[in-house]
Amino acid sequence: MITRILRENFMSEQNQITSAPGSPKQIVVSVIIPALNEELVIAKCLASLAQQDFPAHTFEVIVVDNGSVDRTIEVARSFGTSLHLTILQKSNSCISALRNLGANAAKGQYLAFLDSDCVAPTDWLSRAVDLLRLGDGGVMGAFYSIPEGSSWVARAWYADMPKLKHGRVSYVPSGTLFVSRTNFLKLNGFDEAIATSEDFEFCQRVAAAGFQVLAFPILSTVHLGTPQTLSSFYRKQLWHGTGVRTAFLRNVMDPGFAKTVLLTMYWLFWMVTAVASVPMALVVHNLALILLAPAFLLLGSVTLAARNAAQRKSWSKLVPLTILYMAYGVARSMSLLGLGKKRTARPMASATLESCARSANVE
């Protein structure tokens, strides 16, 4: 159905890419990769691009380094002979600024944003360009796949994301996101005022401008940095919540954030109630009051977990999803209160190290 909807735009797009050999317009896609201390994973990322079935002379790779103190730049440079590679440096910057810097230097008609801890399938670029040529210049992408041997945390929360979230979506993650360069620049790129969740905010502006935001499972990449422990999952949600909080407070009328914020406020209300109920229960000599708030927190988690498990037709995930939704709610509540940690860019998480430890032949 999606292909049929997009097909009407095909004839106007298909002839805009060809140009005389050697001219900047020969570059069809610019792949932009932000990086900070990613020496353990960036080789896998760049190797996957070097193995693309897309003609090597028609795409460029731009690595934007955020002041790495390890061998990230050295490892990246080693791919200079196999990739049309450019390395830019911009220290102490948010990840949005790194991506925007790469986009401003890009020569391609299309931009492909890829995280340095993501591994792309060999047909990633060729499939994406086929879809982009049929599109309206908006956003296309996919949700991440998880590495082999992932933990219960990764399997329960992330494993089915590419299949569950496809077609028209509210956003796609900026670690695997394609967009027309012209429209990206017209929309002023990613918002550099927010630390994270810049992908969601950008996609909201894309949709508001009348363009489509589409997810295709065939464009999914393997995310080596998928959280593998409950603590790393909690930290990730805490971090992402800071971006949602900033964007929401700046525009409280934006409906794109309403669902996430209302869900977060539900958890926050019952968390505050749980604390307040302790002295109240002592005053009225009714210890049952202490159980009220935890019961509603558990109810919210179980309800969301049941809905998710039903969508996946996998009731075995009900218990792990309940645990993860509880962690999600607590983390996002802390972020709403302004207690989330802010970072200049996505450093290599412990989850990335865990994934790499499971993977052989890490360069």
Coordinates of C-alpha atoms in Angstrom, one line a residue:
M1 CA 0.0 0.0 0.0
I2 CA 2.8 2.4 0.9
T3 CA 4.6 1.8 -2.4
R4 CA 1.4 2.5 -4.3
I5 CA 0.8 5.8 -2.4
L6 CA 4.4 6.9 -3.1
R7 CA 4.5 5.8 -6.7
E8 CA 3.0 9.0 -8.0
N9 CA 6.1 10.9 -7.0
F10 CA 8.5 8.5 -8.8
M11 CA 8.7 10.1 -12.2
S12 CA 9.5 13.6 -10.8
E13 CA 12.3 12.2 -8.6
Q14 CA 14.1 9.6 -10.7
N15 CA 15.9 11.9 -13.0
Q16 CA 17.3 14.4 -10.5
I17 CA 20.3 12.4 -9.5
T18 CA 22.4 11.8 -12.5
S19 CA 25.1 14.3 -13.5
A20 CA 28.4 14.5 -15.3
P21 CA 31.2 12.3 -13.8
G22 CA 33.3 14.1 -11.2
S23 CA 30.7 16.7 -10.3
P24 CA 29.3 17.1 -6.7
K25 CA 25.9 15.9 -8.0
Q26 CA 27.3 12.5 -8.6
I27 CA 27.0 11.9 -4.9
V28 CA 23.5 10.5 -4.3
V29 CA 23.7 9.9 -0.6
S30 CA 25.8 11.4 2.2
V31 CA 26.0 9.1 5.3
I32 CA 26.6 11.2 8.4
I33 CA 28.0 9.5 11.5
P34 CA 28.5 11.3 14.8
A35 CA 31.1 9.8 17.1
L36 CA 32.6 10.1 20.6
N37 CA 35.1 7.5 21.9
E38 CA 33.7 4.7 19.7
E39 CA 36.9 2.8 18.8
L40 CA 35.3 -0.5 19.7
V41 CA 32.4 -0.2 17.3
I42 CA 33.1 2.3 14.6
A43 CA 35.1 -0.2 12.5
K44 CA 32.1 -2.5 12.3
C45 CA 29.9 0.4 11.3
L46 CA 32.3 1.6 8.5
A47 CA 33.0 -1.9 7.4
S48 CA 29.2 -2.4 6.8
L49 CA 29.2 0.7 4.6
A50 CA 32.3 -0.4 2.7
Q51 CA 30.3 -3.6 1.9
Q52 CA 27.3 -1.9 0.5
D53 CA 26.0 -3.1 -2.9
F54 CA 25.4 0.6 -3.8
P55 CA 28.1 2.0 -6.2
A56 CA 31.0 3.3 -4.1
H57 CA 31.4 6.5 -6.1
T58 CA 27.8 7.6 -5.5
F59 CA 27.9 7.9 -1.7
E60 CA 30.1 9.6 0.8
V61 CA 30.7 9.0 4.5
I62 CA 31.1 11.9 6.9
V63 CA 32.3 11.1 10.4
V64 CA 31.8 14.0 12.8
D65 CA 34.0 13.5 15.9
N66 CA 33.0 15.1 19.2
G67 CA 36.5 15.2 20.7
S68 CA 37.3 11.5 21.1
V69 CA 40.3 10.7 23.2
D70 CA 40.6 7.1 22.1
R71 CA 41.5 5.7 18.7
T72 CA 38.1 6.6 17.1
I73 CA 39.6 8.9 14.5
E74 CA 42.5 6.6 13.8
V75 CA 40.2 3.7 13.2
A76 CA 38.0 5.8 10.9
R77 CA 40.9 7.0 8.8
S78 CA 41.9 3.4 8.1
F79 CA 38.7 3.2 5.9
G80 CA 39.9 6.1 3.7
T81 CA 40.9 3.8 0.9
S82 CA 37.6 1.9 0.8
L83 CA 35.2 4.7 1.4
H84 CA 34.7 8.3 0.1
L85 CA 35.5 9.5 3.6
T86 CA 35.5 12.9 5.3
I87 CA 36.3 13.4 9.0
L88 CA 35.1 16.6 10.7
Q89 CA 35.8 17.6 14.3
K90 CA 33.6 19.6 16.7
S91 CA 34.3 19.1 20.4
N92 CA 31.9 19.5 23.3
S93 CA 28.8 19.6 21.2
C94 CA 25.4 18.1 21.4
I95 CA 24.7 15.3 19.0
S96 CA 22.3 17.5 17.0
A97 CA 25.1 19.9 16.3
L98 CA 27.3 17.1 15.1
R99 CA 24.7 15.8 12.7
N100 CA 23.9 19.3 11.5
L101 CA 27.6 20.0 10.8
G102 CA 27.8 16.9 8.7
A103 CA 24.6 17.8 6.8
N104 CA 26.0 21.3 6.0
A105 CA 29.2 19.7 4.5
A106 CA 27.3 17.0 2.6
K107 CA 27.1 16.9 -1.2
G108 CA 24.4 14.2 -1.6
Q109 CA 20.8 14.7 -2.7
Y110 CA 19.8 12.5 0.3
L111 CA 21.2 12.4 3.8
A112 CA 21.5 9.2 5.7
F113 CA 22.1 9.6 9.5
L114 CA 23.7 6.5 11.0
D115 CA 25.0 6.0 14.5
S116 CA 28.6 4.8 14.9
D117 CA 27.4 1.7 16.9
C118 CA 25.0 0.6 14.1
V119 CA 25.8 -2.0 11.5
A120 CA 23.9 -1.7 8.2
P121 CA 22.9 -4.6 5.9
T122 CA 24.6 -4.7 2.5
D123 CA 21.5 -3.5 0.7
W124 CA 20.8 -0.6 3.1
L125 CA 21.6 2.2 0.8
S126 CA 20.2 0.7 -2.4
R127 CA 16.9 -0.1 -0.8
A128 CA 16.7 3.3 0.9
V129 CA 17.4 5.2 -2.4
D130 CA 14.7 3.2 -4.2
L131 CA 12.2 4.2 -1.5
L132 CA 13.5 7.8 -1.4
R133 CA 13.0 8.2 -5.1
L134 CA 9.3 7.3 -4.7
G135 CA 8.9 9.6 -1.7
D136 CA 7.9 13.2 -1.1
G137 CA 11.2 14.3 0.4
G138 CA 10.2 13.6 3.9
V139 CA 11.7 11.2 6.4
M140 CA 12.3 7.5 6.0
G141 CA 14.0 5.0 8.3
A142 CA 13.5 2.2 10.6
F143 CA 13.7 1.1 14.2
Y144 CA 16.8 -0.8 15.3
S145 CA 17.4 -4.5 15.4
I146 CA 19.2 -6.0 18.4
P147 CA 22.5 -7.9 18.3
E148 CA 22.6 -11.7 18.5
G149 CA 22.8 -13.0 22.0
S150 CA 21.0 -10.1 23.5
S151 CA 19.7 -10.2 27.1
W152 CA 16.1 -10.4 28.2
V153 CA 16.0 -6.6 28.5
A154 CA 16.8 -6.1 24.9
R155 CA 14.6 -9.0 23.6
A156 CA 11.6 -7.8 25.6
W157 CA 11.7 -4.1 24.8
Y158 CA 13.4 -3.8 21.4
A159 CA 13.4 -7.1 19.5
D160 CA 10.1 -6.6 17.6
M161 CA 10.4 -2.8 17.1
P162 CA 11.1 -2.9 13.3
K163 CA 8.1 -5.1 12.6
L164 CA 5.7 -3.3 15.0
K165 CA 6.5 0.2 14.0
H166 CA 6.2 0.4 10.2
G167 CA 4.4 2.5 7.6
R168 CA 3.3 5.9 8.9
V169 CA 4.9 6.6 12.3
S170 CA 5.4 9.6 14.6
Y171 CA 9.2 9.4 14.2
V172 CA 12.1 7.2 13.3
P173 CA 15.3 7.2 15.3
S174 CA 18.0 9.5 14.1
G175 CA 20.6 6.7 14.1
T176 CA 18.9 5.2 11.0
L177 CA 17.2 8.1 9.3
F178 CA 17.0 9.2 5.7
V179 CA 15.8 12.5 4.4
S180 CA 16.1 14.8 1.4
R181 CA 19.0 17.2 2.0
T182 CA 17.1 20.1 0.6
N183 CA 14.1 19.6 3.0
F184 CA 16.4 18.9 5.9
L185 CA 18.1 22.3 5.4
K186 CA 14.8 24.1 4.8
L187 CA 13.6 22.8 8.1
N188 CA 16.8 23.9 9.8
G189 CA 17.9 20.4 10.7
F190 CA 18.0 19.0 14.2
D191 CA 17.3 21.2 17.1
E192 CA 20.6 21.9 18.9
A193 CA 18.8 23.3 22.0
I194 CA 17.8 19.8 23.1
A195 CA 20.2 17.2 24.3
T196 CA 18.3 14.1 23.0
S197 CA 15.0 13.1 21.4
E198 CA 16.0 15.4 18.6
D199 CA 14.8 12.8 16.2
F200 CA 11.2 12.9 17.6
E201 CA 11.2 16.7 17.6
F202 CA 12.5 16.9 14.0
C203 CA 10.0 14.4 12.7
Q204 CA 7.2 16.4 14.3
R205 CA 8.3 19.4 12.3
V206 CA 8.6 17.3 9.1
A207 CA 5.0 16.1 9.5
A208 CA 3.8 19.6 10.4
A209 CA 5.4 20.8 7.1
G210 CA 3.2 18.3 5.2
F211 CA 5.8 15.6 4.5
Q212 CA 5.6 11.9 5.4
V213 CA 7.5 10.1 8.1
L214 CA 7.7 6.4 7.2
A215 CA 9.4 3.4 8.7
F216 CA 10.4 0.3 6.7
P217 CA 11.7 -2.8 8.4
I218 CA 14.1 -3.5 5.5
L219 CA 16.0 -0.3 6.5
S220 CA 16.7 -1.5 10.0
T221 CA 20.3 -1.6 11.3
V222 CA 21.7 -3.7 14.1
H223 CA 22.2 -1.4 17.1
L224 CA 25.3 -2.7 19.0
G225 CA 24.5 -0.2 21.8
T226 CA 21.1 -1.7 22.6
P227 CA 20.7 -1.6 26.4
Q228 CA 21.3 -5.1 27.8
T229 CA 20.8 -4.5 31.5
L230 CA 18.0 -3.0 33.5
S231 CA 20.3 -0.3 34.8
S232 CA 21.5 0.7 31.3
F233 CA 17.9 0.7 30.1
Y234 CA 16.9 3.0 33.0
R235 CA 19.8 5.4 32.2
K236 CA 18.8 5.5 28.6
Q237 CA 15.2 6.4 29.4
L238 CA 16.3 9.0 31.9
W239 CA 18.5 10.6 29.3
H240 CA 15.9 10.6 26.5
G241 CA 13.4 12.0 28.9
T242 CA 15.5 15.2 29.2
G243 CA 14.9 16.0 25.5
V244 CA 11.2 15.4 25.7
R245 CA 11.0 17.6 28.8
T246 CA 12.8 20.5 27.1
A247 CA 10.8 20.3 23.9
F248 CA 7.5 20.0 25.8
L249 CA 8.1 22.9 28.1
R250 CA 9.0 25.0 25.1
N251 CA 5.8 24.2 23.4
V252 CA 3.2 22.7 25.8
M253 CA 0.6 22.7 23.0
D254 CA 2.5 20.4 20.8
P255 CA 0.3 17.2 20.5
G256 CA 3.3 15.1 19.5
F257 CA 4.5 15.0 23.1
A258 CA 1.2 14.7 24.8
K259 CA 1.0 10.9 25.0
T260 CA 4.5 10.6 26.5
V261 CA 4.1 13.5 28.9
L262 CA 0.6 12.3 30.2
L263 CA 2.0 8.8 30.7
T264 CA 5.0 10.3 32.6
M265 CA 2.7 12.5 34.7
Y266 CA 0.7 9.4 35.7
W267 CA 3.8 7.8 37.1
L268 CA 4.9 11.0 38.8
F269 CA 1.6 11.5 40.5
W270 CA 1.5 8.0 42.0
M271 CA 5.2 8.2 42.9
V272 CA 4.6 11.4 44.9
T273 CA 1.5 9.9 46.3
A274 CA 3.5 6.8 47.5
V275 CA 5.8 9.1 49.4
A276 CA 3.0 11.2 50.9
S277 CA 1.0 8.2 51.9
V278 CA 3.5 7.0 54.5
P279 CA 3.1 9.8 57.0
M280 CA -0.7 10.0 56.2
A281 CA -1.1 6.3 56.9
L282 CA 0.7 6.7 60.3
V283 CA -1.5 9.6 61.2
V284 CA -4.8 7.8 60.4
H285 CA -3.5 4.5 61.6
N286 CA -4.3 2.8 58.3
L287 CA -1.2 1.1 56.8
A288 CA -3.3 -0.1 53.8
L289 CA -2.9 3.5 52.4
I290 CA 0.7 2.8 51.8
L291 CA -0.2 0.1 49.3
L292 CA -2.5 2.3 47.2
A293 CA 0.1 4.1 45.1
P294 CA 2.3 1.1 44.4
A295 CA -0.8 -0.8 43.3
F296 CA -1.7 1.9 40.7
L297 CA 2.0 2.0 39.6
L298 CA 1.9 -1.7 39.1
L299 CA -1.5 -1.5 37.4
G300 CA -0.2 1.0 34.9
S301 CA 2.8 -1.1 34.1
V302 CA 0.8 -4.3 33.8
T303 CA -1.8 -2.6 31.5
L304 CA 0.9 -1.3 29.1
A305 CA 2.8 -4.6 29.2
A306 CA -0.4 -6.5 28.4
R307 CA -1.2 -4.2 25.5
N308 CA 2.4 -4.6 24.1
A309 CA 2.4 -8.4 24.6
A310 CA -1.0 -8.7 22.8
Q311 CA 0.4 -6.7 19.9
R312 CA 3.3 -9.0 19.6
K313 CA 1.2 -12.1 20.4
S314 CA 3.8 -13.1 22.9
W315 CA 2.3 -13.4 26.4
S316 CA 5.6 -14.8 27.7
K317 CA 6.9 -11.2 27.6
L318 CA 4.3 -9.9 30.0
V319 CA 6.4 -10.1 33.2
P320 CA 9.6 -8.6 31.7
L321 CA 7.6 -5.9 29.9
T322 CA 5.9 -5.0 33.2
I323 CA 9.3 -4.6 34.9
L324 CA 10.6 -2.5 32.0
Y325 CA 7.5 -0.3 31.9
M326 CA 8.0 0.4 35.6
A327 CA 11.6 1.4 35.0
Y328 CA 10.5 3.5 32.1
G329 CA 7.9 5.3 34.1
V330 CA 10.3 6.1 37.0
A331 CA 13.0 7.3 34.7
R332 CA 10.8 9.5 32.7
S333 CA 9.3 11.0 35.9
M334 CA 12.8 11.8 37.1
S335 CA 13.5 13.5 33.8
L336 CA 10.2 15.5 34.0
L337 CA 11.4 16.8 37.4
G338 CA 14.6 17.9 35.7
L339 CA 16.7 15.2 37.4
G340 CA 17.9 13.5 34.2
K341 CA 21.5 13.7 33.3
K342 CA 22.5 15.9 30.3
R343 CA 25.3 14.9 28.0
T344 CA 27.0 16.8 25.2
A345 CA 26.7 13.8 22.9
R346 CA 25.9 10.1 23.1
P347 CA 29.0 8.5 24.7
M348 CA 29.6 4.8 24.2
A349 CA 27.2 3.2 26.7
S350 CA 28.0 0.2 28.8
A351 CA 25.5 -1.6 26.7
T352 CA 27.7 -1.1 23.7
L353 CA 30.6 -2.7 25.5
E354 CA 28.4 -5.6 26.6
S355 CA 27.3 -6.2 23.0
C356 CA 30.8 -6.0 21.7
A357 CA 32.0 -8.4 24.3
R358 CA 29.5 -10.9 22.8
S359 CA 30.6 -10.3 19.3
A360 CA 33.7 -11.8 17.7
N361 CA 36.3 -10.1 15.7
V362 CA 35.9 -6.6 17.2
E363 CA 38.4 -4.4 15.5

